[in-house]
mmCIF file of C-alpha atoms in Angstrom:
data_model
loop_
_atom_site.group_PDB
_atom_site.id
_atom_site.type_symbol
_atom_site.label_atom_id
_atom_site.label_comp_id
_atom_site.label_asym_id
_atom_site.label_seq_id
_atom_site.Cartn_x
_atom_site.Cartn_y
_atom_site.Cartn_z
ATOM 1 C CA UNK A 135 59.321 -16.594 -48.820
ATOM 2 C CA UNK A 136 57.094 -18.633 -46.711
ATOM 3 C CA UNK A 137 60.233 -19.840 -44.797
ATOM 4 C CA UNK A 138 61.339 -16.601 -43.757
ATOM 5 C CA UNK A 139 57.836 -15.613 -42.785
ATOM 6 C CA UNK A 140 58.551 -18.920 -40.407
ATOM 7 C CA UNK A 141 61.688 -18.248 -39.345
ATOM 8 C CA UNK A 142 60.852 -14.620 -38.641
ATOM 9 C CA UNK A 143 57.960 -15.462 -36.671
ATOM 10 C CA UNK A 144 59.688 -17.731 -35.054
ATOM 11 C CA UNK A 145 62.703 -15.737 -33.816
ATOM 12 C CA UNK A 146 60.246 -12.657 -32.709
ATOM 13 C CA UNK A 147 58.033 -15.310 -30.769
ATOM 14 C CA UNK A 148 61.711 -16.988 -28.589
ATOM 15 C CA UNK A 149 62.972 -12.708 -28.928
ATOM 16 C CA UNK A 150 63.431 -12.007 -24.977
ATOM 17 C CA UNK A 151 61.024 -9.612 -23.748
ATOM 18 C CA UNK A 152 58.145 -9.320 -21.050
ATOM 19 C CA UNK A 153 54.896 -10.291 -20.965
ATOM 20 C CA UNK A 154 52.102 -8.556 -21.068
ATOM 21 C CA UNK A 155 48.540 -10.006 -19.890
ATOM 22 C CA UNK A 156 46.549 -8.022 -17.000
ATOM 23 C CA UNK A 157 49.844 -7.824 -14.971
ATOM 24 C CA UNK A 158 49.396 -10.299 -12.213
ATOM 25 C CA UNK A 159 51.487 -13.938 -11.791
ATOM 26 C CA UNK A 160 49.016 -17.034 -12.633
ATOM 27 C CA UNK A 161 47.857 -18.163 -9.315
ATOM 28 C CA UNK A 162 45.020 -20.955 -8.264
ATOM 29 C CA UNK A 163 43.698 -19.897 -4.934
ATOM 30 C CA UNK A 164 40.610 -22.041 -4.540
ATOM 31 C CA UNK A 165 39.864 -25.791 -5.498
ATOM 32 C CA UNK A 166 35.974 -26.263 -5.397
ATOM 33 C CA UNK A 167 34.766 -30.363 -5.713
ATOM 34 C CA UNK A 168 30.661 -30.460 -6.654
ATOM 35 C CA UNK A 169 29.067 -32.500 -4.059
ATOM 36 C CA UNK A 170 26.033 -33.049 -6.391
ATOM 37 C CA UNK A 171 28.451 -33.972 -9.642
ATOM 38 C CA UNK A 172 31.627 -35.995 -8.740
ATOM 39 C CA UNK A 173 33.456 -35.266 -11.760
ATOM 40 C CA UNK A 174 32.991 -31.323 -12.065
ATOM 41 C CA UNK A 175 36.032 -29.285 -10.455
ATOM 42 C CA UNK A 176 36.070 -25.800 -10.387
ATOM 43 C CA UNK A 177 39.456 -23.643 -9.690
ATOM 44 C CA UNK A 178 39.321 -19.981 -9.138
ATOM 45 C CA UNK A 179 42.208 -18.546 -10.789
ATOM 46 C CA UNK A 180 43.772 -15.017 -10.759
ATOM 47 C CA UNK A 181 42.582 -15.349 -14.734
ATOM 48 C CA UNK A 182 39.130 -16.622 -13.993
ATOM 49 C CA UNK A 183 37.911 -20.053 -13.205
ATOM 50 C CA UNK A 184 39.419 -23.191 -14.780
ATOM 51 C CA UNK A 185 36.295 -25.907 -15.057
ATOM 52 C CA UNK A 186 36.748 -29.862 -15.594
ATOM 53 C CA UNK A 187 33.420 -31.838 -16.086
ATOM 54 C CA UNK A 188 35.589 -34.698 -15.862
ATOM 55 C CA UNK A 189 37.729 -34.734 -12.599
ATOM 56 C CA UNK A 190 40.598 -32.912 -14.220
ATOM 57 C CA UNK A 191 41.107 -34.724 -17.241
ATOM 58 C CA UNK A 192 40.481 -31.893 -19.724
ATOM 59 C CA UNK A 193 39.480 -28.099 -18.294
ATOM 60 C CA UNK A 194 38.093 -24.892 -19.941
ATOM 61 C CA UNK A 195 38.094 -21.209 -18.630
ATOM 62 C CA UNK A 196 35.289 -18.874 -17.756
ATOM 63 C CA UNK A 197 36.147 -15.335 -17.886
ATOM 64 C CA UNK A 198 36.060 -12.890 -15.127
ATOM 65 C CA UNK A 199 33.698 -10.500 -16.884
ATOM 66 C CA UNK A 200 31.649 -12.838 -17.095
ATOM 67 C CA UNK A 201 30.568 -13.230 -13.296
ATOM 68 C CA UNK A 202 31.625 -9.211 -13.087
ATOM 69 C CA UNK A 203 34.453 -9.560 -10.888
ATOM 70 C CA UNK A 204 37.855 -7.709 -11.903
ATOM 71 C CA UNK A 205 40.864 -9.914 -12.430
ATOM 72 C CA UNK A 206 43.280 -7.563 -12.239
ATOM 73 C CA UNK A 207 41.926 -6.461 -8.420
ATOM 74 C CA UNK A 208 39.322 -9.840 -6.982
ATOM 75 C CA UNK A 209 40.521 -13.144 -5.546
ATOM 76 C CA UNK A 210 36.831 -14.035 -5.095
ATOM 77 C CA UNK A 211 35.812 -16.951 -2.661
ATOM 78 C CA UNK A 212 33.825 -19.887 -4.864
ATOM 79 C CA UNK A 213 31.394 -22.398 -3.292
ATOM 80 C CA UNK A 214 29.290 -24.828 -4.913
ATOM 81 C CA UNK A 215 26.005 -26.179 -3.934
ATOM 82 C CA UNK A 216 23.159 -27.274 -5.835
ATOM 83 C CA UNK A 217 24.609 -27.597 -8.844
ATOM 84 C CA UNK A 218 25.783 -24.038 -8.866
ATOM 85 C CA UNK A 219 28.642 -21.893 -8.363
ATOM 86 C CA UNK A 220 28.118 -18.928 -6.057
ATOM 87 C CA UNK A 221 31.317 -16.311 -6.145
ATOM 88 C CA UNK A 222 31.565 -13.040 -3.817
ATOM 89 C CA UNK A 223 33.092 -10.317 -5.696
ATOM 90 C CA UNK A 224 32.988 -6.526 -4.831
ATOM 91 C CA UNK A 225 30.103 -6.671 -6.324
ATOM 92 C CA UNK A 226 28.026 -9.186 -4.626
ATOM 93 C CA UNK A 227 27.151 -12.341 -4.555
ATOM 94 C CA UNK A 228 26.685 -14.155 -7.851
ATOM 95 C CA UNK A 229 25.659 -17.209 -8.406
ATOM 96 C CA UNK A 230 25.289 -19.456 -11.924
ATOM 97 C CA UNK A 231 24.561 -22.942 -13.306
ATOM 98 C CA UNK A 232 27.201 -24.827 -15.618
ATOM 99 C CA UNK A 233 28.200 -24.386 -18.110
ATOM 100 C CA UNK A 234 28.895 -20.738 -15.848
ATOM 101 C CA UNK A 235 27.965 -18.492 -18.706
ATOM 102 C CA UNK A 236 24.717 -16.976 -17.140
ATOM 103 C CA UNK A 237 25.394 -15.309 -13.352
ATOM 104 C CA UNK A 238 22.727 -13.794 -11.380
ATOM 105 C CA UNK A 239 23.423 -11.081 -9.194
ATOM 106 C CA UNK A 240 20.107 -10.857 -7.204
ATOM 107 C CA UNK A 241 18.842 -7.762 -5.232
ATOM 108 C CA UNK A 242 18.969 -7.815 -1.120
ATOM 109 C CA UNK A 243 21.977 -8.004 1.124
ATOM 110 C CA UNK A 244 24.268 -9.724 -0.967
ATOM 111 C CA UNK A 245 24.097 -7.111 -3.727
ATOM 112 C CA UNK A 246 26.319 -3.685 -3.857
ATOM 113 C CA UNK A 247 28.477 -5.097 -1.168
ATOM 114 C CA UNK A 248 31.655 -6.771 -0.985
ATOM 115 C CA UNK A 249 31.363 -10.275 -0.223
ATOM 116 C CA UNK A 250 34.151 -11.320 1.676
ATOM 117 C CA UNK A 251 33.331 -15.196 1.570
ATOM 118 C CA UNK A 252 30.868 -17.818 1.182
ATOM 119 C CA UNK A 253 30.983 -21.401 1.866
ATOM 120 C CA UNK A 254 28.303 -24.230 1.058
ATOM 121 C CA UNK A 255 26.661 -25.566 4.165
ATOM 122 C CA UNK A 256 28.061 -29.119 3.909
ATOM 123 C CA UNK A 257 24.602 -30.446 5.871
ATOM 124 C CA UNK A 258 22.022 -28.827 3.597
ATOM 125 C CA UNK A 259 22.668 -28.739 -0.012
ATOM 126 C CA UNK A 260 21.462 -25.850 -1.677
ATOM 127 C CA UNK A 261 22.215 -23.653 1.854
ATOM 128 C CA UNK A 262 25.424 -21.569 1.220
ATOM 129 C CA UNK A 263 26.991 -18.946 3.880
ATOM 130 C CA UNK A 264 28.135 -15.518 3.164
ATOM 131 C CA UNK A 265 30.084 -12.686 4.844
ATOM 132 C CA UNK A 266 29.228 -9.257 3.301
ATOM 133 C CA UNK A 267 30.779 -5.469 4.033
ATOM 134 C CA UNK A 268 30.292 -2.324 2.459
ATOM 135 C CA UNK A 269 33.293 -0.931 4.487
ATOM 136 C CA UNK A 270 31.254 1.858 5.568
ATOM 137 C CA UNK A 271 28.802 0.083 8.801
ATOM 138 C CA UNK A 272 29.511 -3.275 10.171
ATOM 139 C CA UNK A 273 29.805 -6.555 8.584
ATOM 140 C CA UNK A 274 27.026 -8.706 7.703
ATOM 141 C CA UNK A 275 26.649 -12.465 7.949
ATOM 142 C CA UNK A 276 24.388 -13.771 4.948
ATOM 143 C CA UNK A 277 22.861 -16.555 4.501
ATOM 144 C CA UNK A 278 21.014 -18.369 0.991
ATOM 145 C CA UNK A 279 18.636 -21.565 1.024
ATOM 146 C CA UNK A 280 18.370 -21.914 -2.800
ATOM 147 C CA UNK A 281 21.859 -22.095 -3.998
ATOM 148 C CA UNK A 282 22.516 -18.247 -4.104
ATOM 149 C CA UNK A 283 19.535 -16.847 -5.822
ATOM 150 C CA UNK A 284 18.410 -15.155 -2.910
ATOM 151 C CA UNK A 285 20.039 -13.735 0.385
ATOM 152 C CA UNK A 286 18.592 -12.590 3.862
ATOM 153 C CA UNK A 287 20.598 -10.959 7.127
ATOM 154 C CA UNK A 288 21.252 -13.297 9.649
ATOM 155 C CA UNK A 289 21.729 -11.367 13.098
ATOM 156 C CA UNK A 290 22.523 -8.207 14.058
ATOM 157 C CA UNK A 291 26.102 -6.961 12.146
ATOM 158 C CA UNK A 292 29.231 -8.309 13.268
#
């Protein structure tokens, strides 16, 4: 009995068919490196991000719900800085600590809009760059001194 259970298993798992996960190929689109922790790597994924604490030799995952993005629709662009991981999503700018499971989404400019892409500044750490749009008035260049936990306007829009 218990070999046919096996065998049936088996033959349904190799059965030719398509599969079914939130519809989109596996891609990596970023690599992030943590200036402030050598070992951690962080890869935004089209499934999430993939995180190794030590420099690739084992990784886990951190769900897109979890920093509110939508993996079916966001390629968001990662920085780190500060020990922290800022993302824009269509949602904003979010920003969390490892081990990535608490992301704050703070209230200013870089909230309700769609951040197109942030970068650490790589001559302050904790300074991070941003480039938000609502698509209704122009864009916005943003700019955070504490790692993503708070944003100002820099300049008139763009």
């Amino acid at each position: 009995m218990r070999l046919t259970v096996l065998l049936g298993a088996l033959l349904l798992a190799l059965a030719p068919g398509r599969a079914r996960a939130h519809g989109r190929p596996i891609q990596v689109d970023q690599l992030r490196f943590d200036p402030d922790a050598p070992d951690r790597l962080v890869l935004q994924t089209t499934f999430g991000l993939a995180v190794s604490e030590d420099l690739g030799a084992s990784w886990r995952w951190v769900c897109a719900a979890v920093y509110r993005a939508d993996p079916v629709l966001e390629d968001p662009a990662i920085a780190l800085t500060a020990g922290r991981v800022i993302m824009g999503t269509f949602s904003g700018a979010a920003s969390a600590p490892p081990p990535l499971c608490e992301w704050d989404l703070p209230e200013g400019p870089a909230r309700d809009v769609y951040v197109v892409d942030v970068t650490a500044d790589p001559t302050t750490p904790g300074r991070a760059w941003a480039v938000a749009s609502d698509g209704r008035v122009p864009d916005r260049v943003l700019l955070s001194d504490d790692a993503g936990r708070s944003w100002s306007a820099v300049g008139p829009p763009i």
